CSV table of C-alpha atoms and ligand atoms in Angstrom, one decimal:
chain,number,residue,atom,x,y,z
U,218,MET,CA,-0.9,22.1,16.4
U,219,ALA,CA,0.8,21.0,14.6
U,220,SER,CA,1.1,23.4,11.2
U,221,SER,CA,3.1,25.1,13.7
U,222,LYS,CA,5.5,22.2,13.2
U,223,ARG,CA,5.4,22.7,9.9
U,224,ALA,CA,7.4,24.7,6.9
U,225,THR,CA,6.2,28.2,7.1
U,226,SER,CA,3.9,29.2,4.3
U,227,ASP,CA,6.9,31.1,2.9
U,228,SER,CA,8.8,28.1,3.0
U,229,ASP,CA,6.4,25.9,1.2
U,230,ILE,CA,5.5,27.9,-1.8
U,231,ARG,CA,9.4,27.7,-2.1
U,232,ASP,CA,9.4,24.4,-1.6
U,233,GLN,CA,6.8,23.9,-4.3
U,234,HIS,CA,9.6,24.6,-7.0
U,235,ALA,CA,12.3,22.9,-5.0
U,236,ALA,CA,11.2,19.2,-5.9
U,237,ARG,CA,13.8,18.1,-7.7
U,238,LYS,CA,13.3,15.7,-10.5
U,239,VAL,CA,15.7,12.5,-10.6
U,240,PRO,CA,19.0,12.5,-12.9
U,241,ARG,CA,18.6,11.0,-16.2
U,242,LEU,CA,19.7,7.3,-15.6
U,243,ASP,CA,20.5,4.7,-17.7
U,244,SER,CA,20.5,2.3,-15.7
U,245,SER,CA,18.3,0.5,-13.0
U,246,ARG,CA,21.6,-0.3,-11.1
U,247,VAL,CA,22.1,4.0,-10.1
U,248,HIS,CA,20.4,4.3,-6.8
U,249,ALA,CA,18.8,7.8,-7.6
U,250,SER,CA,16.3,10.0,-5.1
U,251,CYS,CA,14.7,13.5,-4.9
U,252,SER,CA,12.1,15.1,-2.1
U,253,LEU,CA,9.2,17.0,-2.1
U,254,SER,CA,8.8,19.1,1.1
U,255,TYR,CA,6.3,19.3,3.8
U,256,PRO,CA,2.7,21.3,1.9
U,257,SER,CA,1.6,24.2,4.3
U,258,THR,CA,-1.3,23.8,5.9
U,259,SER,CA,-1.8,28.2,6.7
U,260,GLN,CA,-2.8,29.0,3.9
U,261,PRO,CA,-5.0,27.4,1.2
U,262,PRO,CA,-4.6,26.1,-1.8
U,263,THR,CA,-2.4,27.6,-4.8
U,264,ARG,CA,-4.4,25.0,-7.2
U,265,PRO,CA,-7.7,23.6,-6.2
U,266,ALA,CA,-8.0,19.4,-7.3
U,267,PRO,CA,-11.0,18.2,-9.2
U,268,PHE,CA,-11.8,15.2,-7.5
U,269,GLN,CA,-14.0,13.7,-10.0
U,270,ARG,CA,-17.0,11.6,-7.8
U,271,PRO,CA,-16.1,7.8,-7.7
U,272,ARG,CA,-17.8,5.6,-9.6
U,273,PRO,CA,-18.3,1.9,-8.7
U,274,LEU,CA,-16.6,-1.0,-11.4
U,275,ILE,CA,-17.2,-4.3,-9.6
U,276,SER,CA,-16.7,-5.3,-6.7
U,277,PHE,CA,-15.2,-9.3,-5.0
U,278,SER,CA,-15.8,-10.8,-1.9
U,279,TYR,CA,-13.0,-13.0,0.6
U,280,ASP,CA,-14.8,-15.8,2.0
U,281,THR,CA,-13.1,-17.4,5.3
U,282,ASN,CA,-11.1,-18.9,3.6
U,283,ARG,CA,-9.6,-15.7,2.0
U,284,GLN,CA,-10.9,-17.4,-1.7
U,285,LEU,CA,-11.4,-14.4,-3.7
U,286,GLU,CA,-15.1,-14.3,-5.5
U,287,PHE,CA,-16.8,-11.7,-8.0
U,288,SER,CA,-20.1,-12.0,-6.3
U,289,GLU,CA,-21.5,-9.6,-3.3
U,290,ALA,CA,-21.5,-12.7,-1.0
U,291,ALA,CA,-19.9,-11.2,1.2
U,292,MET,CA,-21.8,-7.8,1.3
U,293,ARG,CA,-24.1,-7.2,4.8
U,294,TYR,CA,-27.1,-5.2,5.3
U,295,TYR,CA,-27.0,-2.0,8.1
U,296,VAL,CA,-29.4,-2.4,10.5
U,297,SER,CA,-30.1,-1.0,13.8
U,298,PRO,CA,-27.3,-1.8,16.7
U,299,PRO,CA,-29.1,-2.5,19.7
U,300,SER,CA,-28.5,0.2,22.4
U,301,GLY,CA,-26.2,-0.4,25.6
U,302,ALA,CA,-24.7,-2.5,23.0
U,303,ASP,CA,-21.5,-4.5,24.4
U,304,LEU,CA,-18.5,-4.5,22.0
U,305,GLY,CA,-16.6,-6.6,24.1
U,306,HIS,CA,-19.2,-9.0,22.9
U,307,GLY,CA,-17.6,-12.6,20.8
U,308,TYR,CA,-13.8,-11.4,21.7
U,309,GLU,CA,-12.6,-15.0,22.9
U,310,ARG,CA,-14.0,-16.2,19.2
U,311,TRP,CA,-12.9,-13.5,16.6
U,312,ILE,CA,-11.4,-15.5,13.5
U,313,ARG,CA,-8.6,-12.8,12.8
U,314,ARG,CA,-6.5,-12.7,9.7
U,315,PRO,CA,-2.8,-12.2,10.4
U,316,GLU,CA,-1.8,-9.0,9.4
U,317,GLU,CA,0.2,-8.8,5.9
U,318,ARG,CA,1.7,-7.2,3.7
U,319,GLY,CA,0.0,-4.3,1.4
U,320,ARG,CA,-0.8,-6.3,-1.7
U,321,LEU,CA,-2.9,-5.1,-4.4
U,322,ASP,CA,-3.5,-8.9,-5.8
U,323,GLY,CA,-7.2,-8.7,-5.2
U,324,LEU,CA,-7.6,-5.5,-6.9
U,325,LEU,CA,-5.6,-6.3,-9.9
U,326,ARG,CA,-7.9,-9.5,-10.5
U,327,ALA,CA,-10.5,-6.9,-10.8
U,328,ILE,CA,-9.1,-4.5,-12.5
U,329,SER,CA,-8.4,-8.5,-14.9
U,330,GLU,CA,-11.9,-9.0,-14.9
U,331,ILE,CA,-12.9,-6.2,-15.7
U,332,ARG,CA,-10.9,-6.1,-18.9
U,333,LYS,CA,-13.1,-10.1,-19.6
U,334,ARG,CA,-16.4,-8.1,-19.4
U,335,GLY,CA,-14.9,-6.3,-22.0
U,336,THR,CA,-14.2,-2.2,-20.7
U,337,ASP,CA,-10.1,-1.1,-20.4
U,338,PRO,CA,-11.1,2.1,-18.3
U,339,VAL,CA,-7.5,4.6,-19.2
U,340,VAL,CA,-6.1,4.4,-15.4
U,341,SER,CA,-3.1,6.3,-14.3
U,342,ILE,CA,-2.9,5.3,-10.4
U,343,VAL,CA,-3.6,1.7,-8.9
U,344,SER,CA,-4.1,1.4,-5.8
U,345,TRP,CA,-6.2,0.6,-2.2
U,346,ARG,CA,-8.4,3.1,-1.2
U,347,GLY,CA,-6.9,3.0,1.6
U,348,VAL,CA,-3.0,4.1,0.5
U,349,MET,CA,-5.1,6.8,-0.8
U,350,THR,CA,-6.3,7.4,2.4
U,351,LYS,CA,-2.8,8.7,3.8
U,352,ILE,CA,-1.8,10.3,0.6
U,353,LEU,CA,-4.5,12.8,1.1
U,354,THR,CA,-4.2,13.4,4.9
U,355,ALA,CA,-0.6,13.1,4.9
U,356,PRO,CA,-1.2,17.4,5.2
U,357,TYR,CA,-2.0,16.8,8.5
U,358,GLU,CA,-0.3,14.1,9.6
U,359,ASP,CA,2.2,14.4,12.4
U,360,ARG,CA,3.1,11.1,14.1
U,361,ASP,CA,2.8,8.2,11.5
U,362,GLY,CA,4.8,8.3,8.6
U,363,TRP,CA,4.0,5.6,5.5
U,364,GLU,CA,6.6,4.1,2.5
U,365,LEU,CA,4.9,3.3,-0.3
U,366,ASN,CA,6.7,1.0,-3.3
U,367,VAL,CA,5.7,2.0,-6.8
U,368,MET,CA,6.0,0.5,-10.0
U,369,ALA,CA,5.3,2.0,-13.1
U,370,ILE,CA,4.2,0.8,-16.3
U,371,ARG,CA,2.4,1.8,-20.1
U,372,GLY,CA,1.7,4.9,-17.9
U,373,THR,CA,0.4,3.8,-15.6
U,374,LEU,CA,1.0,4.0,-12.0
U,375,TYR,CA,0.7,0.7,-9.5
U,376,LEU,CA,1.5,1.8,-5.5
U,377,GLU,CA,1.6,-0.8,-2.4
U,378,GLU,CA,1.6,0.3,1.4
U,379,PHE,CA,5.3,-1.1,2.4
U,380,ILE,CA,5.6,-2.6,5.9
U,381,ASP,CA,8.7,-3.8,6.6
U,382,ASP,CA,9.3,-7.4,8.7
U,383,ALA,CA,9.7,-5.9,12.1
U,384,ARG,CA,6.8,-3.7,11.7
U,385,LEU,CA,4.8,-6.4,10.4
U,386,LYS,CA,5.2,-8.6,13.1
U,387,GLU,CA,4.6,-5.0,15.5
U,388,LYS,CA,1.7,-5.0,13.9
U,389,ASP,CA,0.8,-8.5,14.3
U,390,ASN,CA,1.3,-8.5,18.4
U,391,MET,CA,-0.5,-5.6,19.5
U,392,THR,CA,-0.6,-5.0,23.4
U,393,PRO,CA,-4.2,-6.6,25.0
U,394,ARG,CA,-5.4,-3.4,25.3
U,395,HIS,CA,-4.8,-1.9,21.7
U,396,ARG,CA,-5.9,-5.7,20.2
U,397,MET,CA,-9.3,-5.0,22.5
U,398,GLN,CA,-10.0,-1.4,20.2
U,399,THR,CA,-9.7,-2.8,17.0
U,400,TYR,CA,-12.1,-5.2,18.0
U,401,TYR,CA,-14.2,-2.8,19.8
U,402,GLY,CA,-14.6,-1.4,15.7
U,403,TYR,CA,-15.4,-4.6,14.7
U,404,ALA,CA,-17.4,-6.0,17.0
U,405,PHE,CA,-19.8,-2.9,16.3
U,406,GLU,CA,-19.9,-3.9,12.3
U,407,SER,CA,-21.1,-7.1,14.1
U,408,TRP,CA,-23.9,-5.5,16.0
U,409,CYS,CA,-25.1,-3.0,13.3
U,410,THR,CA,-24.9,-5.4,10.2
U,411,ALA,CA,-27.3,-8.8,9.5
U,412,SER,CA,-27.3,-10.5,6.0
U,413,SER,CA,-30.6,-9.3,5.2
U,414,PRO,CA,-31.8,-5.8,5.3
U,415,ASP,CA,-35.1,-7.5,7.6
U,416,VAL,CA,-32.9,-8.9,10.3
U,417,PRO,CA,-34.1,-7.5,13.3
U,418,SER,CA,-31.5,-5.8,15.8
U,419,GLY,CA,-29.2,-7.9,17.4
U,420,TRP,CA,-25.6,-9.6,17.5
U,421,GLY,CA,-25.2,-9.7,13.3
U,422,GLY,CA,-22.5,-13.1,13.7
U,423,ASP,CA,-19.3,-13.8,15.4
U,424,VAL,CA,-16.5,-11.6,13.7
U,425,ASP,CA,-14.7,-13.2,11.1
U,426,THR,CA,-11.6,-10.4,9.4
U,427,ASN,CA,-10.9,-12.5,6.6
U,428,VAL,CA,-13.9,-11.6,4.9
U,429,GLN,CA,-14.9,-8.8,3.3
U,430,TRP,CA,-16.5,-6.8,0.6
U,431,CYS,CA,-14.8,-4.5,-1.9
U,432,SER,CA,-15.9,-1.9,-4.1
U,433,VAL,CA,-13.0,-1.0,-7.1
U,434,VAL,CA,-14.2,2.1,-8.4
U,435,LYS,CA,-12.6,4.6,-11.1
U,436,THR,CA,-12.6,7.8,-10.6
U,437,LYS,CA,-10.0,11.5,-11.3
U,438,LEU,CA,-7.9,13.6,-9.0
U,439,GLY,CA,-6.8,17.2,-10.7
U,440,ASP,CA,-5.7,14.8,-14.2
U,441,THR,CA,-5.3,11.7,-12.5
U,442,ARG,CA,-7.0,9.4,-13.3
U,443,MET,CA,-7.2,6.1,-10.8
U,444,VAL,CA,-8.6,3.1,-10.4
U,445,ILE,CA,-9.5,2.4,-6.7
U,446,GLY,CA,-10.0,-0.4,-4.2
U,447,GLY,CA,-11.5,-0.9,-0.8
U,448,GLU,CA,-13.5,-2.8,2.0
U,449,VAL,CA,-17.4,-1.6,2.2
U,450,ASP,CA,-19.1,-2.6,5.8
U,451,CYS,CA,-22.6,-2.8,4.4
U,452,VAL,CA,-25.3,-1.1,2.6
U,453,ARG,CA,-28.5,0.0,3.6
U,454,ASP,CA,-31.7,-1.3,2.4
U,455,ARG,CA,-30.5,-2.7,-0.8
U,456,TYR,CA,-27.3,-2.5,-3.5
U,457,ASN,CA,-28.2,-1.6,-7.3
U,458,GLY,CA,-24.3,-1.5,-8.1
U,459,HIS,CA,-23.7,1.8,-7.8
U,460,ASN,CA,-22.3,3.6,-4.7
U,461,ASP,CA,-25.3,5.4,-3.4
U,462,ALA,CA,-26.5,2.8,-0.7
U,463,MET,CA,-22.6,2.0,1.1
U,464,LEU,CA,-22.3,2.7,4.3
U,465,GLU,CA,-19.1,3.1,6.5
U,466,LEU,CA,-19.5,2.1,9.7
U,467,LYS,CA,-16.9,3.7,12.5
U,468,THR,CA,-15.6,3.5,16.0
U,469,SER,CA,-15.6,6.2,18.5
U,470,MET,CA,-14.8,7.7,22.5
U,471,ALA,CA,-18.1,9.0,23.5
U,472,ILE,CA,-17.1,13.0,23.8
U,473,ARG,CA,-16.9,14.0,27.5
U,474,GLY,CA,-15.0,17.5,26.5
U,475,HIS,CA,-13.9,19.5,24.6
U,476,ARG,CA,-10.2,18.1,24.3
U,477,ASP,CA,-12.3,14.7,23.1
U,478,GLU,CA,-14.1,17.3,20.7
U,479,MET,CA,-10.8,18.3,19.1
U,480,ARG,CA,-9.9,15.1,18.5
U,481,PHE,CA,-12.7,13.3,17.2
U,482,GLU,CA,-12.9,16.5,14.6
U,483,LYS,CA,-8.9,15.2,14.0
U,484,LYS,CA,-9.8,11.9,13.9
U,485,LEU,CA,-13.4,13.7,11.0
U,486,LEU,CA,-10.6,13.9,8.6
U,487,LYS,CA,-9.5,10.3,8.2
U,488,PHE,CA,-13.0,9.8,8.9
U,489,TYR,CA,-14.1,12.0,5.2
U,490,PHE,CA,-11.4,10.7,3.4
U,491,GLN,CA,-11.8,7.2,3.7
U,492,SER,CA,-15.6,7.1,2.7
U,493,PHE,CA,-15.3,10.7,0.2
U,494,LEU,CA,-12.2,7.8,-2.3
U,495,LEU,CA,-14.9,5.4,-2.6
U,496,GLY,CA,-18.6,7.2,-2.9
U,497,VAL,CA,-19.7,6.3,-0.2
U,498,PRO,CA,-21.9,8.8,1.0
U,499,GLU,CA,-22.2,7.7,5.0
U,500,ILE,CA,-20.8,7.3,8.1
U,501,VAL,CA,-22.0,6.1,11.0
U,502,VAL,CA,-20.2,6.7,14.5
U,503,GLY,CA,-20.3,3.8,17.5
U,504,PHE,CA,-19.2,6.7,19.9
U,505,ARG,CA,-18.5,4.4,22.7
U,506,THR,CA,-17.5,3.5,26.8
U,507,PRO,CA,-13.9,3.1,27.8
U,508,ASN,CA,-14.6,-0.1,28.6
U,509,GLY,CA,-16.6,-1.1,25.0
U,510,GLN,CA,-20.2,-0.3,26.0
U,511,LEU,CA,-22.3,1.7,22.9
U,512,VAL,CA,-23.4,5.0,24.3
U,513,THR,CA,-25.3,7.1,21.2
U,514,VAL,CA,-24.6,6.0,17.3
U,515,GLN,CA,-24.9,9.5,15.0
U,516,SER,CA,-25.0,9.4,11.6
U,517,TYR,CA,-23.0,11.5,9.1
U,518,LYS,CA,-23.3,12.3,5.9
U,519,THR,CA,-19.7,12.3,4.5
U,520,LEU,CA,-19.5,15.4,2.2
U,521,GLU,CA,-21.3,17.2,4.5
U,522,ILE,CA,-18.2,16.8,7.1
U,523,PRO,CA,-16.0,19.8,6.3
U,524,ARG,CA,-18.6,21.8,7.1
U,525,LEU,CA,-18.8,20.5,10.8
U,526,VAL,CA,-14.7,21.4,11.6
U,527,ARG,CA,-14.1,24.7,8.8
U,528,GLY,CA,-13.5,27.9,11.3
U,529,LYS,CA,-12.5,25.3,14.5
U,530,GLN,CA,-9.6,25.5,16.7
U,531,ASP,CA,-8.1,22.0,14.2
U,532,ALA,CA,-10.0,22.5,12.1
U,533,TRP,CA,-8.6,20.9,8.5
U,534,ASP,CA,-9.5,21.2,4.6
U,535,PRO,CA,-10.2,19.0,2.2
U,536,GLN,CA,-9.1,21.0,-0.5
U,537,ILE,CA,-5.4,21.1,0.8
U,538,CYS,CA,-5.3,18.0,0.8
U,539,LEU,CA,-7.2,17.5,-2.2
U,540,SER,CA,-4.0,20.3,-4.3
U,541,TRP,CA,-1.1,18.0,-1.6
U,542,GLY,CA,-2.7,14.8,-3.3
U,543,ASP,CA,-2.8,16.3,-6.9
U,544,ARG,CA,1.0,17.5,-6.8
U,545,PHE,CA,2.3,14.2,-4.9
U,546,LEU,CA,1.1,11.9,-7.4
U,547,THR,CA,2.0,14.4,-10.5
U,548,TRP,CA,5.2,14.5,-9.1
U,549,ILE,CA,5.9,10.9,-8.3
U,550,LYS,CA,4.6,10.4,-12.4
U,551,SER,CA,6.9,12.6,-13.7
U,552,ASN,CA,10.4,11.4,-11.9
U,553,VAL,CA,8.8,7.7,-12.2
U,554,GLU,CA,7.8,7.9,-15.8
U,555,GLN,CA,11.3,10.0,-17.0
U,556,PRO,CA,12.0,7.5,-20.5
U,557,GLY,CA,14.8,5.8,-19.7
U,558,ASN,CA,14.6,6.0,-15.7
U,559,ALA,CA,14.7,2.8,-14.9
U,560,ALA,CA,14.4,-1.1,-16.2
U,561,PRO,CA,11.0,-2.6,-16.6
U,562,GLY,CA,9.9,-4.5,-13.6
U,563,SER,CA,12.1,-1.2,-11.3
U,564,VAL,CA,10.7,-0.3,-7.9
U,565,TRP,CA,10.4,2.8,-6.3
U,566,ARG,CA,10.5,3.4,-3.0
U,567,VAL,CA,8.5,6.8,-1.1
U,568,LYS,CA,8.6,7.6,2.4
U,569,PHE,CA,6.6,9.7,3.8
U,570,THR,CA,8.3,11.6,6.8
U,571,PRO,CA,5.4,13.7,9.0
U,572,CYS,CA,6.8,17.0,10.0
U,573,VAL,CA,9.4,16.9,6.8
U,574,GLY,CA,8.2,15.9,3.4
U,575,VAL,CA,8.7,12.8,0.9
U,576,GLU,CA,11.8,11.2,0.0
U,577,LEU,CA,11.1,9.1,-3.4
U,578,ALA,CA,13.9,6.5,-4.3
U,579,LEU,CA,14.8,4.0,-7.0
U,580,LEU,CA,15.0,0.4,-5.1
U,581,ARG,CA,18.0,-1.6,-5.7
U,582,GLU,CA,17.7,-4.8,-7.5
U,583,GLU,CA,18.6,-6.7,-3.5
U,584,GLU,CA,15.8,-4.2,-2.2
U,585,ARG,CA,13.6,-5.5,-4.9
U,586,ARG,CA,14.5,-9.1,-4.1
U,587,GLU,CA,13.0,-7.7,-0.5
U,588,VAL,CA,10.2,-6.8,-2.4
U,589,GLU,CA,9.3,-10.0,-4.2
U,590,ALA,CA,9.8,-11.7,-0.8
U,591,GLY,CA,10.4,-15.6,-2.8
U,592,GLU,CA,6.9,-15.5,-4.4
U,593,ASP,CA,6.3,-14.9,-7.7
U,594,ARG,CA,6.0,-11.8,-8.9
U,595,VAL,CA,7.5,-9.1,-10.8
U,596,GLY,CA,8.2,-6.6,-8.3
U,597,PHE,CA,4.8,-5.8,-5.9
U,598,LEU,CA,2.9,-6.8,-8.7
U,599,PRO,CA,2.0,-11.1,-8.9
U,600,ARG,CA,3.7,-12.4,-12.4
U,601,TRP,CA,0.3,-13.8,-13.6
U,602,TYR,CA,-1.1,-9.9,-13.9
U,603,TYR,CA,2.4,-8.7,-15.1
U,604,GLU,CA,2.2,-10.9,-18.1
U,605,GLU,CA,-1.4,-10.2,-18.9
U,606,ILE,CA,-0.4,-6.2,-19.3
U,607,GLN,CA,2.5,-7.0,-21.2
U,608,ASP,CA,0.4,-8.8,-23.6
U,609,LEU,CA,-2.6,-5.8,-23.9
U,610,SER,CA,0.7,-3.4,-24.7
U,611,SER,CA,2.4,-6.2,-27.3
U,612,SER,CA,-1.1,-6.8,-28.9
U,613,ASN,CA,-0.9,-2.8,-28.8
U,614,ALA,CA,-0.3,-1.3,-32.1
U,615,HIS,CA,1.2,0.9,-30.7
U,616,SER,CA,3.6,-1.3,-28.9
U,617,CYS,CA,6.7,0.3,-27.7
U,618,GLY,CA,8.2,-1.9,-25.2
U,619,ASP,CA,8.3,-1.2,-21.6
U,620,THR,CA,9.4,2.7,-21.6
U,621,PHE,CA,8.0,4.4,-19.5
U,622,GLY,CA,6.3,7.6,-19.7
U,623,ALA,CA,3.7,5.5,-22.7
U,624,GLU,CA,0.4,7.5,-22.5
U,625,PRO,CA,-1.9,5.4,-22.0
U,626,GLN,CA,-3.6,3.5,-24.7
U,627,PRO,CA,-6.6,5.0,-26.0
U,628,THR,CA,-9.6,2.0,-24.9
U,629,ARG,CA,-13.3,1.4,-26.4
U,630,SER,CA,-14.7,2.6,-22.7
U,631,SER,CA,-12.7,6.2,-22.8
U,632,ALA,CA,-15.0,8.3,-23.8
U,633,SER,CA,-17.5,7.7,-21.7
U,634,THR,CA,-14.4,8.0,-18.4
U,635,THR,CA,-14.8,11.8,-18.2
U,636,GLY,CA,-18.4,12.7,-16.7
U,637,VAL,CA,-19.1,15.9,-16.4
U,638,LEU,CA,-17.7,16.2,-11.7
U,639,PRO,CA,-21.5,16.6,-10.4
U,640,ALA,CA,-21.5,19.2,-7.8
U,641,GLY,CA,-21.6,17.7,-4.7
U,642,TRP,CA,-17.6,16.1,-5.2
U,643,GLN,CA,-16.3,18.8,-6.1
U,644,ILE,CA,-15.9,20.7,-2.6
Z,991,LIG,O1,-3.9,-0.3,3.0
Z,991,LIG,C1,-3.6,-0.8,3.5
Z,991,LIG,N1,-3.5,-0.3,4.6
Z,991,LIG,C2,-3.6,-2.6,4.0
Z,991,LIG,C3,-5.1,-3.1,3.2
Z,991,LIG,C4,-2.6,-3.6,4.4
Z,991,LIG,C5,-2.9,-4.5,4.9
Z,991,LIG,C6,-5.0,-5.3,3.7
Z,991,LIG,N2,-5.3,-4.8,3.5
Z,991,LIG,C7,-6.4,-4.6,2.5
Z,991,LIG,C8,-7.8,-4.5,2.8
Z,991,LIG,O2,-8.3,-5.8,3.9
Z,991,LIG,C9,-8.6,-5.2,2.4
Z,991,LIG,O3,-8.1,-6.0,1.4
Z,991,LIG,O4,-6.5,-4.1,1.6
Z,991,LIG,C10,-7.9,-4.1,1.3
Z,991,LIG,C11,-8.4,-2.8,0.9
Z,991,LIG,O5,-8.5,-2.0,1.8
Z,991,LIG,P1,-8.9,-0.6,1.9
Z,991,LIG,O6,-10.1,-0.7,2.3
Z,991,LIG,O7,-8.2,-0.1,1.9
Z,991,LIG,O8,-8.3,-0.1,3.7
Z,991,LIG,P2,-8.6,1.1,4.9
Z,991,LIG,O9,-9.2,1.9,4.6
Z,991,LIG,O10,-7.2,1.2,5.4
Z,991,LIG,O11,-9.3,0.5,5.9
Z,991,LIG,C12,-10.5,-0.2,5.8
Z,991,LIG,C13,-11.0,-1.1,6.7
Z,991,LIG,C14,-11.1,-1.3,8.0
Z,991,LIG,O12,-12.0,-0.1,8.2
Z,991,LIG,P3,-11.9,0.9,9.1
Z,991,LIG,O13,-13.2,1.2,9.4
Z,991,LIG,O14,-10.9,0.0,10.0
Z,991,LIG,O15,-10.7,2.3,9.5
Z,991,LIG,O16,-10.1,-2.5,6.2
Z,991,LIG,C15,-10.0,-3.2,7.1
Z,991,LIG,C16,-10.6,-1.8,8.0
Z,991,LIG,O17,-11.9,-2.8,9.1
Z,991,LIG,N3,-8.7,-3.4,7.2
Z,991,LIG,C17,-7.8,-4.1,7.7
Z,991,LIG,N4,-8.2,-5.0,9.4
Z,991,LIG,C18,-7.3,-6.2,8.9
Z,991,LIG,N5,-6.1,-6.4,8.9
Z,991,LIG,C19,-6.7,-4.2,7.6
Z,991,LIG,C20,-6.1,-4.7,8.6
Z,991,LIG,N6,-4.0,-4.6,7.9
Z,991,LIG,N7,-6.6,-3.2,7.2
Z,991,LIG,C21,-7.9,-2.8,6.7
Z,992,LIG,CA1,-15.3,0.7,8.6
């Protein structure tokens, strides 16, 4: 098991004190770095981190041309899939969205729209849900590393996944087998969804991965308030602006023995956090044969998933993940937001190496340009958004330029963001 490869519990305790601060810098050209070591999974977290129930702020749809609109146009309704459905159906008609850098643009448009509608949530973190899932599940990740780009502007950290050109190409050129397996997941979505809740079971239409419905929520981990956005597969019966009808769809190989069962229980960690982070209460898993025939369908209540794996051989503990996430985000903030640590528009890079830990470094000018990729951006933020938040800052009486570490300014809506934590969401 992966945990045996990780730092021992003793070294983990030591490491919690060993996270080094970046030395204060007087120029963004200076290359600074620091590291945080891997958490132990063999002992309970020292400091539990409460997680506030996510509350939806807005949703939006991408159409087939990847145009974004603030509507539920791409929202789908759940319908039971036919038994024995062929998940290879329509493969040759798949309209496949090319792999792209994990830009925050859609989410930033949503945040801008929320401000236009008169609320300005106080936030410390802005990111896609997929990024937060990667961060939280890192303690149990023994295979795939990841890198993030980070910017800090007036008390808010923006995190995007960094995928270099080579990796982007690699992702775009999947092996035919991998491509087919990926398709099975999308085909399952089509067999399970329709444009209205009353449509009989059947194929919901050819797969077009440009089309997505995304929900943006606010939540809080420990003391860190965040706004995260993510794709939602469908809703049950009807959507009333809340996340309690939302549903996540997944496929997995049918379980034939103990090894399969262990593999599935490991996967449940990612399923769990992916849905937990958006407040999606239900996950419907389609179990399939290796050749893509649907065998059974099983529904899981998101909040009950940790209990299913508790005490098992390869068990995971969500508290370890939340506590690690809290520590990780606090560590990034404390380093990146040191006053005078970096020039306005600076970009930091976080690199996670399984079984080792995370490193944080300030990007050099040429690396920052690589992130901008010749586009109209400041770092990875679109220029329009960057300018919009500068304008917000300058219209604020407390404006003090782009000094990192500035407290988020209180807003009209801030009083309502401190909700009491509903029991179900504090694990
Ligand atoms: O966070 C990321 N790694 C990326 C996100 C990389 C590139 C793009 N994006 C986009 C997503 O397409 C979406 O517009 O960011 C937005 C939010 O994504 P998310 O909800 O945070 O992404 P995640 O939780 O990782 O994945 C949710 C679903 C996936 O469903 P499954 O059941 O397989 O987890 O989004 C889809 C996929 O259906 N998806 C993608 N589809 C095509 N290409 C991709 C992709 N690169 N990434 C996620
Ligand atoms: Ca899905």
